[in-house]
Amino acid sequence: MRLIENGKLVEDRFARVPDDEALPEGAPVLIGIERFLRDAEALKDWPAPVGVIWPNNRPIAEIAPYLPQIALIALNFPSFRDGRAYSQARLLRERLGWAGPLRAVGNVLQDQFLLMQRSGFDQIQPVKAADADAFDEAVHRYTVFYQPATDRRPSLLRQRLGRSVSGVAE
């Protein structure tokens, strides 16, 4: 499956493995949280990277003790109207200090790409292949933002304060 990673279309190196199937030896895997929690001790010695699909109806703070052994976190968007994964992404980045790959999966639409990027996602698994082609245009549509975000682009207020304090345009 193809995905968008840091603005580029790439092949997914993680194999998504259902809970009832054996994990492929030596290959990066993406598994559900129930399986991960059940097998967390055994997965500490797994010879390949392990990613976790975290549901949006579970508190993200529960993942904190396992962060050192996780290579990728995928947050689920079950519906385009359900934005809980945005909050989870910001909490992971800002409070839990997650610096690894953060992937948006599920019902991911191109209208949401910019907000996903600003919330801390660096990987997006689009619903339609054509959406991936629209990524660059979608994330560069707006250049000025009122709200601060995880992507560290300065808000309009910060830009104005920077100009008035220093006296020069930044």
mmCIF file of C-alpha atoms in Angstrom:
data_model
loop_
_atom_site.group_PDB
_atom_site.id
_atom_site.type_symbol
_atom_site.label_atom_id
_atom_site.label_comp_id
_atom_site.label_asym_id
_atom_site.label_seq_id
_atom_site.Cartn_x
_atom_site.Cartn_y
_atom_site.Cartn_z
ATOM 1 C CA MET A 1 0.000 0.000 0.000
ATOM 2 C CA ARG A 2 1.204 3.485 -0.809
ATOM 3 C CA LEU A 3 1.187 6.292 1.681
ATOM 4 C CA ILE A 4 2.235 9.892 1.978
ATOM 5 C CA GLU A 5 5.293 10.390 4.154
ATOM 6 C CA ASN A 6 6.588 13.909 4.762
ATOM 7 C CA GLY A 7 4.873 15.055 1.587
ATOM 8 C CA LYS A 8 6.140 12.288 -0.700
ATOM 9 C CA LEU A 9 4.370 9.216 -2.020
ATOM 10 C CA VAL A 10 6.183 6.085 -0.753
ATOM 11 C CA GLU A 11 5.583 2.370 -0.400
ATOM 12 C CA ASP A 12 4.570 1.240 3.065
ATOM 13 C CA ARG A 13 7.346 -0.894 4.564
ATOM 14 C CA PHE A 14 5.145 -2.081 7.456
ATOM 15 C CA ALA A 15 3.009 -5.185 6.864
ATOM 16 C CA ARG A 16 -0.413 -4.870 8.485
ATOM 17 C CA VAL A 17 -1.003 -8.155 10.314
ATOM 18 C CA PRO A 18 -4.430 -9.203 11.664
ATOM 19 C CA ASP A 19 -4.584 -10.420 15.261
ATOM 20 C CA ASP A 20 -5.125 -14.058 14.285
ATOM 21 C CA GLU A 21 -2.177 -14.330 11.847
ATOM 22 C CA ALA A 22 1.458 -15.112 12.596
ATOM 23 C CA LEU A 23 3.944 -12.255 12.383
ATOM 24 C CA PRO A 24 6.333 -12.498 9.422
ATOM 25 C CA GLU A 25 9.936 -13.029 10.565
ATOM 26 C CA GLY A 26 12.238 -10.065 10.133
ATOM 27 C CA ALA A 27 9.673 -7.747 8.519
ATOM 28 C CA PRO A 28 8.346 -4.516 10.041
ATOM 29 C CA VAL A 29 4.781 -5.120 11.237
ATOM 30 C CA LEU A 30 1.775 -2.978 12.110
ATOM 31 C CA ILE A 31 -0.569 -4.641 14.602
ATOM 32 C CA GLY A 32 -3.660 -3.775 16.604
ATOM 33 C CA ILE A 33 -3.337 -2.542 20.156
ATOM 34 C CA GLU A 34 -5.080 -5.563 21.707
ATOM 35 C CA ARG A 35 -2.492 -7.892 20.194
ATOM 36 C CA PHE A 36 0.340 -5.575 21.112
ATOM 37 C CA LEU A 37 -0.721 -5.349 24.758
ATOM 38 C CA ARG A 38 -1.268 -9.092 24.953
ATOM 39 C CA ASP A 39 2.182 -9.862 23.485
ATOM 40 C CA ALA A 40 4.104 -6.757 24.656
ATOM 41 C CA GLU A 41 6.687 -8.719 26.622
ATOM 42 C CA ALA A 42 7.445 -11.112 23.731
ATOM 43 C CA LEU A 43 7.565 -8.220 21.236
ATOM 44 C CA LYS A 44 10.393 -6.535 23.166
ATOM 45 C CA ASP A 45 12.769 -9.028 21.542
ATOM 46 C CA TRP A 46 11.126 -9.010 18.110
ATOM 47 C CA PRO A 47 13.874 -8.702 15.453
ATOM 48 C CA ALA A 48 12.044 -6.097 13.352
ATOM 49 C CA PRO A 49 10.240 -2.782 13.968
ATOM 50 C CA VAL A 50 6.749 -3.058 15.470
ATOM 51 C CA GLY A 51 4.056 -0.470 14.838
ATOM 52 C CA VAL A 52 0.749 -0.129 16.671
ATOM 53 C CA ILE A 53 -2.701 0.871 15.451
ATOM 54 C CA TRP A 54 -4.199 2.886 18.296
ATOM 55 C CA PRO A 55 -8.008 3.302 18.390
ATOM 56 C CA ASN A 56 -9.367 6.803 18.832
ATOM 57 C CA ASN A 57 -11.683 5.781 21.670
ATOM 58 C CA ARG A 58 -8.887 4.781 24.028
ATOM 59 C CA PRO A 59 -6.897 7.272 26.173
ATOM 60 C CA ILE A 60 -3.570 7.954 24.476
ATOM 61 C CA ALA A 61 -1.747 8.185 27.823
ATOM 62 C CA GLU A 62 -2.029 4.380 28.113
ATOM 63 C CA ILE A 63 0.612 4.017 25.408
ATOM 64 C CA ALA A 64 3.286 5.965 27.327
ATOM 65 C CA PRO A 65 5.016 2.972 29.015
ATOM 66 C CA TYR A 66 5.368 1.204 25.658
ATOM 67 C CA LEU A 67 6.759 4.082 23.575
ATOM 68 C CA PRO A 68 10.403 2.896 23.725
ATOM 69 C CA GLN A 69 9.532 -0.388 22.005
ATOM 70 C CA ILE A 70 7.212 1.042 19.323
ATOM 71 C CA ALA A 71 8.545 2.052 15.905
ATOM 72 C CA LEU A 72 5.351 3.563 14.471
ATOM 73 C CA ILE A 73 2.002 4.713 15.835
ATOM 74 C CA ALA A 74 -1.032 4.707 13.538
ATOM 75 C CA LEU A 75 -4.040 6.679 14.755
ATOM 76 C CA ASN A 76 -7.448 5.762 13.411
ATOM 77 C CA PHE A 77 -10.035 8.022 11.788
ATOM 78 C CA PRO A 78 -13.132 5.780 11.622
ATOM 79 C CA SER A 79 -15.167 8.607 10.087
ATOM 80 C CA PHE A 80 -14.236 11.948 8.564
ATOM 81 C CA ARG A 81 -16.463 13.554 11.217
ATOM 82 C CA ASP A 82 -14.552 11.991 14.109
ATOM 83 C CA GLY A 83 -11.548 14.150 15.008
ATOM 84 C CA ARG A 84 -10.352 12.496 18.228
ATOM 85 C CA ALA A 85 -7.175 11.295 16.505
ATOM 86 C CA TYR A 86 -6.128 14.936 16.002
ATOM 87 C CA SER A 87 -6.131 15.417 19.760
ATOM 88 C CA GLN A 88 -4.308 12.125 20.266
ATOM 89 C CA ALA A 89 -1.637 13.225 17.787
ATOM 90 C CA ARG A 90 -1.004 16.510 19.563
ATOM 91 C CA LEU A 91 -0.900 14.798 22.958
ATOM 92 C CA LEU A 92 1.597 12.249 21.659
ATOM 93 C CA ARG A 93 3.860 14.948 20.236
ATOM 94 C CA GLU A 94 3.543 17.654 22.876
ATOM 95 C CA ARG A 95 2.952 15.841 26.178
ATOM 96 C CA LEU A 96 4.378 12.379 25.644
ATOM 97 C CA GLY A 97 7.332 13.549 23.531
ATOM 98 C CA TRP A 98 6.781 11.052 20.708
ATOM 99 C CA ALA A 99 9.258 11.884 17.941
ATOM 100 C CA GLY A 100 8.761 8.737 15.851
ATOM 101 C CA PRO A 101 6.524 8.275 12.832
ATOM 102 C CA LEU A 102 2.864 9.086 13.364
ATOM 103 C CA ARG A 103 0.434 7.783 10.738
ATOM 104 C CA ALA A 104 -3.192 8.689 9.997
ATOM 105 C CA VAL A 105 -5.247 5.661 8.887
ATOM 106 C CA GLY A 106 -8.906 5.019 8.221
ATOM 107 C CA ASN A 107 -11.277 7.473 6.582
ATOM 108 C CA VAL A 108 -8.610 10.012 5.625
ATOM 109 C CA LEU A 109 -9.684 12.605 3.064
ATOM 110 C CA GLN A 110 -7.600 15.207 1.249
ATOM 111 C CA ASP A 111 -9.547 18.053 2.877
ATOM 112 C CA GLN A 112 -7.967 16.966 6.167
ATOM 113 C CA PHE A 113 -4.321 16.741 5.026
ATOM 114 C CA LEU A 114 -3.270 20.197 6.192
ATOM 115 C CA LEU A 115 -4.801 19.807 9.652
ATOM 116 C CA MET A 116 -3.271 16.334 9.964
ATOM 117 C CA GLN A 117 0.159 17.699 9.131
ATOM 118 C CA ARG A 118 -0.277 20.595 11.577
ATOM 119 C CA SER A 119 -1.404 18.157 14.305
ATOM 120 C CA GLY A 120 1.791 16.120 14.059
ATOM 121 C CA PHE A 121 1.145 13.413 11.487
ATOM 122 C CA ASP A 122 4.074 12.745 9.180
ATOM 123 C CA GLN A 123 2.485 9.760 7.422
ATOM 124 C CA ILE A 124 -0.976 9.683 5.874
ATOM 125 C CA GLN A 125 -2.648 6.662 4.344
ATOM 126 C CA PRO A 126 -5.124 8.202 1.875
ATOM 127 C CA VAL A 127 -8.400 6.485 1.021
ATOM 128 C CA LYS A 128 -7.973 7.051 -2.713
ATOM 129 C CA ALA A 129 -4.729 6.953 -4.683
ATOM 130 C CA ALA A 130 -5.708 10.226 -6.393
ATOM 131 C CA ASP A 131 -5.760 11.937 -2.994
ATOM 132 C CA ALA A 132 -2.030 11.363 -2.667
ATOM 133 C CA ASP A 133 -1.433 13.432 -5.795
ATOM 134 C CA ALA A 134 -3.380 16.309 -4.248
ATOM 135 C CA PHE A 135 -1.327 16.339 -1.028
ATOM 136 C CA ASP A 136 1.159 19.055 -1.981
ATOM 137 C CA GLU A 137 -1.531 21.460 -3.117
ATOM 138 C CA ALA A 138 -3.656 20.727 -0.038
ATOM 139 C CA VAL A 139 -0.921 21.465 2.499
ATOM 140 C CA HIS A 140 0.306 24.603 0.763
ATOM 141 C CA ARG A 141 -3.144 26.137 0.210
ATOM 142 C CA TYR A 142 -2.823 28.296 3.333
ATOM 143 C CA THR A 143 0.298 30.044 4.559
ATOM 144 C CA VAL A 144 -0.964 32.036 7.556
ATOM 145 C CA PHE A 145 -2.455 30.412 10.655
ATOM 146 C CA TYR A 146 -4.181 31.818 13.721
ATOM 147 C CA GLN A 147 -3.603 28.780 15.944
ATOM 148 C CA PRO A 148 -0.267 27.447 17.152
ATOM 149 C CA ALA A 149 0.257 23.796 16.250
ATOM 150 C CA THR A 150 2.654 20.891 16.500
ATOM 151 C CA ASP A 151 4.248 21.676 13.125
ATOM 152 C CA ARG A 152 5.960 24.694 14.745
ATOM 153 C CA ARG A 153 4.939 27.171 12.053
ATOM 154 C CA PRO A 154 4.448 30.506 13.821
ATOM 155 C CA SER A 155 0.888 31.699 14.301
ATOM 156 C CA LEU A 156 -0.125 35.088 12.961
ATOM 157 C CA LEU A 157 0.095 36.501 16.492
ATOM 158 C CA ARG A 158 3.668 35.212 16.928
ATOM 159 C CA GLN A 159 4.616 36.641 13.539
ATOM 160 C CA ARG A 160 3.217 40.053 14.471
ATOM 161 C CA LEU A 161 4.820 40.036 17.916
ATOM 162 C CA GLY A 162 8.141 39.097 16.364
ATOM 163 C CA ARG A 163 7.965 42.054 14.017
ATOM 164 C CA SER A 164 6.905 44.567 16.635
ATOM 165 C CA VAL A 165 9.501 43.413 19.167
ATOM 166 C CA SER A 166 12.473 43.263 16.864
ATOM 167 C CA GLY A 167 11.420 46.076 14.562
ATOM 168 C CA VAL A 168 12.273 44.068 11.461
ATOM 169 C CA ALA A 169 10.245 41.692 9.349
ATOM 170 C CA GLU A 170 11.093 38.036 9.780
#
